[in-house]
N, CA, C and O atoms as a printed pandas DataFrame, in Angstrom:
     atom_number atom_name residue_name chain_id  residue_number  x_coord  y_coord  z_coord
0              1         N          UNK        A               1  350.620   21.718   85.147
1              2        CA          UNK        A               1  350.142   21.938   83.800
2              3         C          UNK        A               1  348.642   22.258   83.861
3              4         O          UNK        A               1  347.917   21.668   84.662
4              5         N          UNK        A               2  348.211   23.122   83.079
5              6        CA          UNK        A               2  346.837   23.499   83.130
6              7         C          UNK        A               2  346.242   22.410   82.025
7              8         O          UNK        A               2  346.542   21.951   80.923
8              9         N          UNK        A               3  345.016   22.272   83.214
9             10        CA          UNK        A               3  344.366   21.213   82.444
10            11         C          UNK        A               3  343.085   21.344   81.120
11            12         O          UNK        A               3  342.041   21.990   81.023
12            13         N          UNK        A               4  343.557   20.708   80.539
13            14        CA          UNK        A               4  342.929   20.789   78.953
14            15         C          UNK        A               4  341.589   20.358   78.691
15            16         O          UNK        A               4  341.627   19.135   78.559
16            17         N          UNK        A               5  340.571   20.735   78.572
17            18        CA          UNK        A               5  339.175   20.367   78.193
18            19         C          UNK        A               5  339.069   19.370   76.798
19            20         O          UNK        A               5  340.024   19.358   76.021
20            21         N          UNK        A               6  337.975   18.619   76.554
21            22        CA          UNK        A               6  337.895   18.021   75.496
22            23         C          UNK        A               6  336.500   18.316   75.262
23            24         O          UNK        A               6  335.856   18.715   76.232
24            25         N          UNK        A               7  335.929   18.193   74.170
25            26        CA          UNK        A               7  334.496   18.184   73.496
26            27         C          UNK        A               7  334.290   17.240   73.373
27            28         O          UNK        A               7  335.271   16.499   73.319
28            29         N          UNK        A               8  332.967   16.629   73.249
29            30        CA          UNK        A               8  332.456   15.342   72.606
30            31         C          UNK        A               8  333.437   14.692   71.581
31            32         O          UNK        A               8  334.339   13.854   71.572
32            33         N          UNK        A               9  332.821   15.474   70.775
33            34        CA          UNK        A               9  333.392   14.430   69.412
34            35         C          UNK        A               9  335.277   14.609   69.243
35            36         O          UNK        A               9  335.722   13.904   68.338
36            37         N          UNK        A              10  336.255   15.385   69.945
37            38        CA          UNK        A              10  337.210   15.318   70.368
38            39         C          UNK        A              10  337.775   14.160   71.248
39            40         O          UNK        A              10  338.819   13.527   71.091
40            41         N          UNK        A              11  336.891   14.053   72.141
41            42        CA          UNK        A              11  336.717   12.206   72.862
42            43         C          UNK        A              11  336.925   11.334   72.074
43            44         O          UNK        A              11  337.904   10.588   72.063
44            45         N          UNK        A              12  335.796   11.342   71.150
45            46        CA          UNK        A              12  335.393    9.994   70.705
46            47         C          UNK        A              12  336.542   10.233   69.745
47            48         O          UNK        A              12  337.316    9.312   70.001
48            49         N          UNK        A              13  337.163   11.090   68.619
49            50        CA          UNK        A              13  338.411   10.881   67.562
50            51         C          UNK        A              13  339.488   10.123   68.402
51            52         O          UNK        A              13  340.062    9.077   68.101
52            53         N          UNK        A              14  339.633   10.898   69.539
53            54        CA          UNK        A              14  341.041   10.686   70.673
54            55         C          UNK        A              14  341.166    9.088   70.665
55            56         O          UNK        A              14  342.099    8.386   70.275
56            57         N          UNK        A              15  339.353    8.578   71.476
57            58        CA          UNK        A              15  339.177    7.187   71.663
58            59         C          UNK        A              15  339.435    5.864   70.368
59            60         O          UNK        A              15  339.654    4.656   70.457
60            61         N          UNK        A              16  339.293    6.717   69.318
61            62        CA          UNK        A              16  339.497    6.025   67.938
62            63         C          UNK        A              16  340.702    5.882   67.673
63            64         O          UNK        A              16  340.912    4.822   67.084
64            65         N          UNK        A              17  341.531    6.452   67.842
65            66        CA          UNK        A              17  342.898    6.665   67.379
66            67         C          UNK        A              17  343.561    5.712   68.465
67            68         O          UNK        A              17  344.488    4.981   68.115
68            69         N          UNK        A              18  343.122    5.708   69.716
69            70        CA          UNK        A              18  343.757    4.491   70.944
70            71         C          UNK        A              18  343.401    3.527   70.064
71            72         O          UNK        A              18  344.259    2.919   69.424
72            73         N          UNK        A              19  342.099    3.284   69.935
73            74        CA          UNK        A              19  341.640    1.816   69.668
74            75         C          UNK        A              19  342.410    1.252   68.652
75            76         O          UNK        A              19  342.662    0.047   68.671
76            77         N          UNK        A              20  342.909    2.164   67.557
77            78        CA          UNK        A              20  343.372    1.380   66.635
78            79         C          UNK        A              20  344.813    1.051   66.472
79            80         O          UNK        A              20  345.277    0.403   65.533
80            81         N          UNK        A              21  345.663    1.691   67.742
81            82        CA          UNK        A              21  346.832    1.359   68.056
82            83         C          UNK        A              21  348.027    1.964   66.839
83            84         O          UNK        A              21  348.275    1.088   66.011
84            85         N          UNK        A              22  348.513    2.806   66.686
85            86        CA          UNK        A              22  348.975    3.124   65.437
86            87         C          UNK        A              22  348.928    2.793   64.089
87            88         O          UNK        A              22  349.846    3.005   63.297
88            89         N          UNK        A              23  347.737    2.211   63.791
89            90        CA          UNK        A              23  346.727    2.241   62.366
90            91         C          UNK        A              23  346.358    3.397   62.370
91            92         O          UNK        A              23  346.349    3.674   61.170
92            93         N          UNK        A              24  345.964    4.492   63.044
93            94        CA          UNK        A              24  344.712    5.849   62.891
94            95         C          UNK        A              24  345.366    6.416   61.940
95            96         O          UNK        A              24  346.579    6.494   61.747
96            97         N          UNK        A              25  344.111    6.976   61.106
97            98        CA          UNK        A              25  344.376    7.328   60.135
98            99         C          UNK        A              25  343.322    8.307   59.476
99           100         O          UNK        A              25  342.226    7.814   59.742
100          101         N          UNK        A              26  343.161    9.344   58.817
101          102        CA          UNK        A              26  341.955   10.567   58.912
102          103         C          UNK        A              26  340.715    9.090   58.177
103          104         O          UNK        A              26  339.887    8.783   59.035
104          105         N          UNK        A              27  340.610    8.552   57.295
105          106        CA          UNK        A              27  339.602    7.386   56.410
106          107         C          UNK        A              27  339.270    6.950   57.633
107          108         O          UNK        A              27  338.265    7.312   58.244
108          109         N          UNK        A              28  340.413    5.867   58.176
109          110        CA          UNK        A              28  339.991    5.143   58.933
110          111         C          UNK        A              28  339.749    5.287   60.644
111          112         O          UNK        A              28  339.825    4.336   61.422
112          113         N          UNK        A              29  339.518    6.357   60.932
113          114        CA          UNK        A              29  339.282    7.247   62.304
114          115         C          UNK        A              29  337.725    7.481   61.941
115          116         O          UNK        A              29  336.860    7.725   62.781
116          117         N          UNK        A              30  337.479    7.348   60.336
117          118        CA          UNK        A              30  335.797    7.954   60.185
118          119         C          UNK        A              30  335.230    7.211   60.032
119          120         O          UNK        A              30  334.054    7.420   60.332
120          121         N          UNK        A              31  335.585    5.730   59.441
121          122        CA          UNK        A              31  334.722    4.496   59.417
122          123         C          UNK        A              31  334.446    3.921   60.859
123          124         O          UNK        A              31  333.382    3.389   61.174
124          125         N          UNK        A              32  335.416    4.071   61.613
125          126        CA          UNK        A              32  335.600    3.320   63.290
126          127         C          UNK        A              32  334.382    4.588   63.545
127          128         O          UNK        A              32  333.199    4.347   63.303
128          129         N          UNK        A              33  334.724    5.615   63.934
129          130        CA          UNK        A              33  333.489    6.713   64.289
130          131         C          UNK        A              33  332.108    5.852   63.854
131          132         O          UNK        A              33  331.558    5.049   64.608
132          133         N          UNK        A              34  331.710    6.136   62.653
133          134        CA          UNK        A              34  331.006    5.660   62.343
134          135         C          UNK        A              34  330.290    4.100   62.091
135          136         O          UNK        A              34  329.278    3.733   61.493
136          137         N          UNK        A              35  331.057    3.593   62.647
137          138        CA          UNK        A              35  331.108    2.080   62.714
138          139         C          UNK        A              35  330.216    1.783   64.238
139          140         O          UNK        A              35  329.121    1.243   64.397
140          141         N          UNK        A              36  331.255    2.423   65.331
141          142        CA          UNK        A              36  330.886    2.237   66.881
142          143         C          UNK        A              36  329.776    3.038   66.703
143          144         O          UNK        A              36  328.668    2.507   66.772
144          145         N          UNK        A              37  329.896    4.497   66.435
145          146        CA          UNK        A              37  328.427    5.134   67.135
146          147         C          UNK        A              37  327.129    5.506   66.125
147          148         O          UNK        A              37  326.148    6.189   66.417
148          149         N          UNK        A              38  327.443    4.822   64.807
149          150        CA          UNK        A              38  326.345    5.053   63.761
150          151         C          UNK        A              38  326.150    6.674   63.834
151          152         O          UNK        A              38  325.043    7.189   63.678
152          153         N          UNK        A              39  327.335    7.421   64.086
153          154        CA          UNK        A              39  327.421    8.793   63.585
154          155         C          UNK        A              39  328.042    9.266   62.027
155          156         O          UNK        A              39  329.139    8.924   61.585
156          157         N          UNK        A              40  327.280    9.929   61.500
157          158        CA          UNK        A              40  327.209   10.166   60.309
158          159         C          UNK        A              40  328.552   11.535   59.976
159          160         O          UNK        A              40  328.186   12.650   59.605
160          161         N          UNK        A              41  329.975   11.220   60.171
161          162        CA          UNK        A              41  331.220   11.923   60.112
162          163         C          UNK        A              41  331.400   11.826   59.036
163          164         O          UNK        A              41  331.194   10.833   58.338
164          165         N          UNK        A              42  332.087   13.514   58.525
165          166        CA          UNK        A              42  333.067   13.875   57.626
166          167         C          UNK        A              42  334.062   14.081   57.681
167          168         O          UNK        A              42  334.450   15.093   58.265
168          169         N          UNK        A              43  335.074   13.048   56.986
169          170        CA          UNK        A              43  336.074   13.314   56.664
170          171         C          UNK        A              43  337.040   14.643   57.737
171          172         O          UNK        A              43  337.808   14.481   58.685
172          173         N          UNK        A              44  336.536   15.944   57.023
173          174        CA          UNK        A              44  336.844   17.021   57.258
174          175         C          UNK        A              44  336.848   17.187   58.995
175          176         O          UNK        A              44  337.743   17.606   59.729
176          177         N          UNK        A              45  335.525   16.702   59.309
177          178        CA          UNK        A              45  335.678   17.118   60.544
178          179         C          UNK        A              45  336.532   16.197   61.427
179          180         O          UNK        A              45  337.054   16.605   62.464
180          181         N          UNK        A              46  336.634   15.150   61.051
181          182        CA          UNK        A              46  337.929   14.367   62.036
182          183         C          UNK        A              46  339.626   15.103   61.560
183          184         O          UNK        A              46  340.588   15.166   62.326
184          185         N          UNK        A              47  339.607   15.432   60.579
185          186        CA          UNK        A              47  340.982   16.167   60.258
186          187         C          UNK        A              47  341.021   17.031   61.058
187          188         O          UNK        A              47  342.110   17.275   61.578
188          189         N          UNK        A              48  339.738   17.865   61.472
189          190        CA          UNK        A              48  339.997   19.343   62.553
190          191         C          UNK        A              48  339.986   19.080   63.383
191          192         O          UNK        A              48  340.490   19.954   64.088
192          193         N          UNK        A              49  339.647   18.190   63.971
193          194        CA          UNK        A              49  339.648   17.310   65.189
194          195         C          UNK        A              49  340.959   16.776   66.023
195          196         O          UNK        A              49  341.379   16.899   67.174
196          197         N          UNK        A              50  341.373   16.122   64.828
197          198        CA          UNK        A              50  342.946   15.271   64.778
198          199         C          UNK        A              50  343.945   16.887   64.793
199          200         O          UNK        A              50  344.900   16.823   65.567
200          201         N          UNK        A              51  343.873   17.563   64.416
201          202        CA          UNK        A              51  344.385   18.927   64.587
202          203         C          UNK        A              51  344.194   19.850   65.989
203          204         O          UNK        A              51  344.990   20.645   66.490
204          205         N          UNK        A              52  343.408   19.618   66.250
205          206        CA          UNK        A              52  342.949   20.395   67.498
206          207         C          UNK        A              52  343.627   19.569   68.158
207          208         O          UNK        A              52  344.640   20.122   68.586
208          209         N          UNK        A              53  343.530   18.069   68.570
209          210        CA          UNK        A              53  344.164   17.269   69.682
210          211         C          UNK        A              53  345.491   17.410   69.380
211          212         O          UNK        A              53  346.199   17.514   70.382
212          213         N          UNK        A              54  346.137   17.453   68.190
213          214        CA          UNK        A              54  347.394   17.565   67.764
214          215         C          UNK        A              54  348.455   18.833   68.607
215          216         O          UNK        A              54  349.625   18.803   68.988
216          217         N          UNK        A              55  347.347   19.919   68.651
217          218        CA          UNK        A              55  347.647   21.311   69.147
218          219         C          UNK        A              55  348.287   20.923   70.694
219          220         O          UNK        A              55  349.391   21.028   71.228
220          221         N          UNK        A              56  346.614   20.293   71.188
221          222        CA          UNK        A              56  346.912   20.509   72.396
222          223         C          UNK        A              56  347.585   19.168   73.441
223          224         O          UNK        A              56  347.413   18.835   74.613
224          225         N          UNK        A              57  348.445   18.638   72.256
225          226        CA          UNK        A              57  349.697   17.880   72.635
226          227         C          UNK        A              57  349.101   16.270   73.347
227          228         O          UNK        A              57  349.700   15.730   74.277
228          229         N          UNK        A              58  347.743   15.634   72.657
229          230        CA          UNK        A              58  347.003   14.460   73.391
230          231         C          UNK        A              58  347.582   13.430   71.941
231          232         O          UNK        A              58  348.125   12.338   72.111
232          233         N          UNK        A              59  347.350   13.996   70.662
233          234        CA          UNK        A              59  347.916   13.026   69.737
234          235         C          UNK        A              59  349.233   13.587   68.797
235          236         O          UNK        A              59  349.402   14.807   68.779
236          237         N          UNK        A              60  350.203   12.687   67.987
237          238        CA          UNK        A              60  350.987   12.509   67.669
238          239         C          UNK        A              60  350.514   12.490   66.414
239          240         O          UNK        A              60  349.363   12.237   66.059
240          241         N          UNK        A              61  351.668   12.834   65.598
241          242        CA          UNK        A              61  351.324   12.306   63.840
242          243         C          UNK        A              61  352.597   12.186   63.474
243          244         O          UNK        A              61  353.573   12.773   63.941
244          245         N          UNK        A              62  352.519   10.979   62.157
245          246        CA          UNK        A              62  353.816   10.851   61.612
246          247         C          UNK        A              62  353.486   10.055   59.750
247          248         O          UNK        A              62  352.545    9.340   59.404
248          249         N          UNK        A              63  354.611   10.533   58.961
249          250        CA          UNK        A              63  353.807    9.739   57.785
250          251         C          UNK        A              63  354.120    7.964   57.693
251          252         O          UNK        A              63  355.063    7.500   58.333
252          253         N          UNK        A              64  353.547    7.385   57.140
253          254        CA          UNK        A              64  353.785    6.107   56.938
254          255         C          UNK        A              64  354.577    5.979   55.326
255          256         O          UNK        A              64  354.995    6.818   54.528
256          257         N          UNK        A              65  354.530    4.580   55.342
257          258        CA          UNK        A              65  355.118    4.406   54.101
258          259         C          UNK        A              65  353.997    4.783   52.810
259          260         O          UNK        A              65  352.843    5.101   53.095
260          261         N          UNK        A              66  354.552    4.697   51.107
261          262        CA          UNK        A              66  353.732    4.542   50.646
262          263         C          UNK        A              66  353.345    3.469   50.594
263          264         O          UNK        A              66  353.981    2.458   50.893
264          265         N          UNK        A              67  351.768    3.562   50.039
265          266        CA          UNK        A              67  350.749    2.238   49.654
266          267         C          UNK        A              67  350.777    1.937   48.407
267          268         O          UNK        A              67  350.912    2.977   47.762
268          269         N          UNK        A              68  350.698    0.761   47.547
269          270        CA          UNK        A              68  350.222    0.774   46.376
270          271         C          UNK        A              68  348.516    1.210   46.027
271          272         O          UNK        A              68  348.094    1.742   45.000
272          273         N          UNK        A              69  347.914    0.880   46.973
273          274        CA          UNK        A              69  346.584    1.296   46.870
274          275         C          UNK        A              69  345.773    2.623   47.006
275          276         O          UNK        A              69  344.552    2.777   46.968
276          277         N          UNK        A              70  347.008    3.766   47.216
277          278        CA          UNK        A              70  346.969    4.670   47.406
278          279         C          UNK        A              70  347.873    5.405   46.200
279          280         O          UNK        A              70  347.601    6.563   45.886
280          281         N          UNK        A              71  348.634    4.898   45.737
281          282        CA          UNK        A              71  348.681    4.952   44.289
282          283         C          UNK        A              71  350.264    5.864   45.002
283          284         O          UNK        A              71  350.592    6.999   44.656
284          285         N          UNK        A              72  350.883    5.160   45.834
285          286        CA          UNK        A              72  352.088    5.272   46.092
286          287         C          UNK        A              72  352.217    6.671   47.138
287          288         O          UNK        A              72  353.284    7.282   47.204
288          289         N          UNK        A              73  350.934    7.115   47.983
289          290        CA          UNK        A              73  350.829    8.155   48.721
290          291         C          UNK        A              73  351.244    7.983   49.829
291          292         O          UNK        A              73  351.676    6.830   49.851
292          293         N          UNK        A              74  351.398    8.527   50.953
293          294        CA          UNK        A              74  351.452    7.876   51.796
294          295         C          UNK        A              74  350.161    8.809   53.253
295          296         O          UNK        A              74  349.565    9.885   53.286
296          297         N          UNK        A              75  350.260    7.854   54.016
297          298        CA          UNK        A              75  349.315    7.991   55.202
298          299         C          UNK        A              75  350.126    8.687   56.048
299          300         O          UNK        A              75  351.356    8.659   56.077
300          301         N          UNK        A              76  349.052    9.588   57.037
301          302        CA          UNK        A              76  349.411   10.432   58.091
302          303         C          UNK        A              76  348.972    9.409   59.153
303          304         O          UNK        A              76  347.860    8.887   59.077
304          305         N          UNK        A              77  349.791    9.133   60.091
305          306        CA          UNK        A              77  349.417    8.066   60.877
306          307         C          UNK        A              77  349.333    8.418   62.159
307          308         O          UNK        A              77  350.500    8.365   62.547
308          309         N          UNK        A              78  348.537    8.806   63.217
309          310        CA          UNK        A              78  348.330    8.907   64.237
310          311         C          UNK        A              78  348.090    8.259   65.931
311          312         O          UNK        A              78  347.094    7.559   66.108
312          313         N          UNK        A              79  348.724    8.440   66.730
313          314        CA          UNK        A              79  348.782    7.930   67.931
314          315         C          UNK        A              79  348.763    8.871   68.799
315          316         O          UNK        A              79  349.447    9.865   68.556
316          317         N          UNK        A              80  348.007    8.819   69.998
317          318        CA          UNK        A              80  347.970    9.232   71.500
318          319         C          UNK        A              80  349.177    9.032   72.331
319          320         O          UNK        A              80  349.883    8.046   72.544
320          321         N          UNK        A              81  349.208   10.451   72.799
321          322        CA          UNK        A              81  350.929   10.467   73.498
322          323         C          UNK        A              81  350.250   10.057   75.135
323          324         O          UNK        A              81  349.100    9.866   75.533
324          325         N          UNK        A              82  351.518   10.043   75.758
325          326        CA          UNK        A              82  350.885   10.228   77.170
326          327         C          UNK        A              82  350.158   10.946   77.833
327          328         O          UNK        A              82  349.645   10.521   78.868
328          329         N          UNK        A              83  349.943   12.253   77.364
329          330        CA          UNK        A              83  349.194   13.214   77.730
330          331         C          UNK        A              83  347.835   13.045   77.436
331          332         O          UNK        A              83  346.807   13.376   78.027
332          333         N          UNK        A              84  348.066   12.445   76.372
333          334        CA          UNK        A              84  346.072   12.276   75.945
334          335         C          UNK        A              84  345.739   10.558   76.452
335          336         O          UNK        A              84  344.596   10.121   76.581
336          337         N          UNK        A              85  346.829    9.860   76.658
337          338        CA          UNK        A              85  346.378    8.690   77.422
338          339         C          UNK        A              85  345.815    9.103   79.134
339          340         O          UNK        A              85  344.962    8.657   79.900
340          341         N          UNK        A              86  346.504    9.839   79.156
341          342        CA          UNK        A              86  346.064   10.442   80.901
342          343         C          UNK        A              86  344.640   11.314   81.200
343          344         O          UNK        A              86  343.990   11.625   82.197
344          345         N          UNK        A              87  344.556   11.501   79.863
345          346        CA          UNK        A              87  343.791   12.526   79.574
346          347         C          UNK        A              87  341.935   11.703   79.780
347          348         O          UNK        A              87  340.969   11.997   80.485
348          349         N          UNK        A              88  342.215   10.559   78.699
349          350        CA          UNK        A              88  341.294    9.624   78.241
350          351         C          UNK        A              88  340.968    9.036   80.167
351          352         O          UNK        A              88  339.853    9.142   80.677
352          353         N          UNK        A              89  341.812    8.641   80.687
353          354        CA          UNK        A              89  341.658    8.263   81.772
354          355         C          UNK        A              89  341.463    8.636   82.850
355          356         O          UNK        A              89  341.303    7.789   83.728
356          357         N          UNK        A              90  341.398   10.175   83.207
357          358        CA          UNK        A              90  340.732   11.053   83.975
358          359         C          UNK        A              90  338.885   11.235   83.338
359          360         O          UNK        A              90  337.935   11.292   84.119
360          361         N          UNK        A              91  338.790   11.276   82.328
361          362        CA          UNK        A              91  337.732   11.246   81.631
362          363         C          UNK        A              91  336.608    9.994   82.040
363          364         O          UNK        A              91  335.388   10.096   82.169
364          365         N          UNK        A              92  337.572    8.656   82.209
365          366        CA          UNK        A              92  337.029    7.769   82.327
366          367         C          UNK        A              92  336.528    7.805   83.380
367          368         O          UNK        A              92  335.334    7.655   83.640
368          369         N          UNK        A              93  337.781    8.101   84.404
369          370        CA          UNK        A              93  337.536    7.974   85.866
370          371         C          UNK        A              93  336.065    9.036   86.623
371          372         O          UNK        A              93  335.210    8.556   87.367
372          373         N          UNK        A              94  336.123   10.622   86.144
373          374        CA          UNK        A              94  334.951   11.177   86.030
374          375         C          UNK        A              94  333.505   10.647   86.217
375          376         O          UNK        A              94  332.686   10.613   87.136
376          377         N          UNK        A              95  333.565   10.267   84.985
377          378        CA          UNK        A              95  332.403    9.191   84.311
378          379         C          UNK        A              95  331.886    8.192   85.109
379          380         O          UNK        A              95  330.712    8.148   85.477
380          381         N          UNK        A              96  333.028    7.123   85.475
381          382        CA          UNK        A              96  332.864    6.232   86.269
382          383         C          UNK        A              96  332.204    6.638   87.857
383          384         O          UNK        A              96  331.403    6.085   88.611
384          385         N          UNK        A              97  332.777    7.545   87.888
385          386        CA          UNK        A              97  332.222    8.435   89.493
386          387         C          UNK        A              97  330.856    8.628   89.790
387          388         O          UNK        A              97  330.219    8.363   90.809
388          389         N          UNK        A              98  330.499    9.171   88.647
389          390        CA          UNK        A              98  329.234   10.247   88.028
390          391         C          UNK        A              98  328.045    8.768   87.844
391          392         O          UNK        A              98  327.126    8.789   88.663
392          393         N          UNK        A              99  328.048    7.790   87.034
393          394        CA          UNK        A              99  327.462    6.500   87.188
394          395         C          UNK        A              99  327.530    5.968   88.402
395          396         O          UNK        A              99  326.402    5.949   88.896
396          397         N          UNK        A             100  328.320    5.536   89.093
397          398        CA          UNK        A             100  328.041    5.097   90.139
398          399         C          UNK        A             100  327.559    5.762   91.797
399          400         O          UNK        A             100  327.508    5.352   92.956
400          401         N          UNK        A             101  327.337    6.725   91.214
401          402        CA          UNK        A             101  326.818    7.786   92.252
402          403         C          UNK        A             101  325.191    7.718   92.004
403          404         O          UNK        A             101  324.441    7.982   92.944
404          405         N          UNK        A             102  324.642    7.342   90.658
405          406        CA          UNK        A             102  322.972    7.285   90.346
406          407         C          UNK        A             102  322.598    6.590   90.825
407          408         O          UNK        A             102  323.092    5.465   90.895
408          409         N          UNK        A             103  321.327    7.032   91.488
409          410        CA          UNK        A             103  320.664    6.262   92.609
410          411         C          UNK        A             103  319.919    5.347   91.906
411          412         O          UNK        A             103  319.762    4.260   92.462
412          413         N          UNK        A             104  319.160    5.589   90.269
413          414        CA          UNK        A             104  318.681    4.648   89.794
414          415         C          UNK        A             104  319.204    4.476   88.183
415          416         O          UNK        A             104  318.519    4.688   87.182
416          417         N          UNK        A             105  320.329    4.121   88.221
417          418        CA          UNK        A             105  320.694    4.068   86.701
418          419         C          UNK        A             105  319.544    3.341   85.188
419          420         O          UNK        A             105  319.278    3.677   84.034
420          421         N          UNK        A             106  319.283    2.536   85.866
421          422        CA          UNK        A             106  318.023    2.270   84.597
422          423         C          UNK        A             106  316.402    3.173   84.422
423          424         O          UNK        A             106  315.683    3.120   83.424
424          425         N          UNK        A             107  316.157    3.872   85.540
425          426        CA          UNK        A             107  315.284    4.898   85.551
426          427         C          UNK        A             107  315.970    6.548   85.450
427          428         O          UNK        A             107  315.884    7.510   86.214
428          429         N          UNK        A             108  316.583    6.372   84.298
429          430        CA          UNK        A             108  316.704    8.099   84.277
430          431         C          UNK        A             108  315.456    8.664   83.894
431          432         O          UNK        A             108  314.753    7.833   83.319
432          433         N          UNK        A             109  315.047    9.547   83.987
433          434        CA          UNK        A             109  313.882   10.155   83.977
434          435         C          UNK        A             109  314.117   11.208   82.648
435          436         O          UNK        A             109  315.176   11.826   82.747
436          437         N          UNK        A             110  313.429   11.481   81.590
437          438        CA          UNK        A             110  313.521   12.057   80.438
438          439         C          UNK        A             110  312.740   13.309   80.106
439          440         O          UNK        A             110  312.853   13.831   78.997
């Protein structure tokens, strides 16, 4: 399988949607965003986001029930398939490589 690139903020939606274990949800994918990295997200752009990963087969969607608090709507509910769990974890592994290869991790130089 040819392997699939991710963007930044494609990461971090992907990583949101793990964290919350089939809770994710477009609201609550933007408060967690914005919660962990004090990034200032719209709405909109985690929907294109959650779409793009959707495409390229890393997350899942399905509707939930209705809410009363939603005034009987219901939620698009999202989860990471295996592909984007493997995905997240090559990413990690990268990363992990790339850090422990710095000769002085608390002196990066700016």
């Amino acid at each position: 399988m040819k392997r699939v690139y991710l963007g930044e903020f494609e990461e971090i939606v992907l990583l949101a949607v793990a964290v919350m274990e089939g809770q994710a949800y477009g609201v609550a994918i933007t408060h967690e965003i914005l919660h962990q990295t004090g990034r200032d997200v719209r709405l909109n752009q985690v929907h294109s986001a959650l779409q793009r990963l959707e495409e390229k087969g890393m997350v899942k969607s399905e509707m939930g029930e209705p809410t009363a608090e939603r005034g009987g709507r219901r939620k698009r509910l999202f989860s990471v398939t295996a592909f984007g769990q493997r995905t997240l974890h090559e990413i990690q592994e990268v990363r992990a490589s790339f850090w422990s290869r710095l000769a002085n991790p608390l002196k990066l130089s700016v």
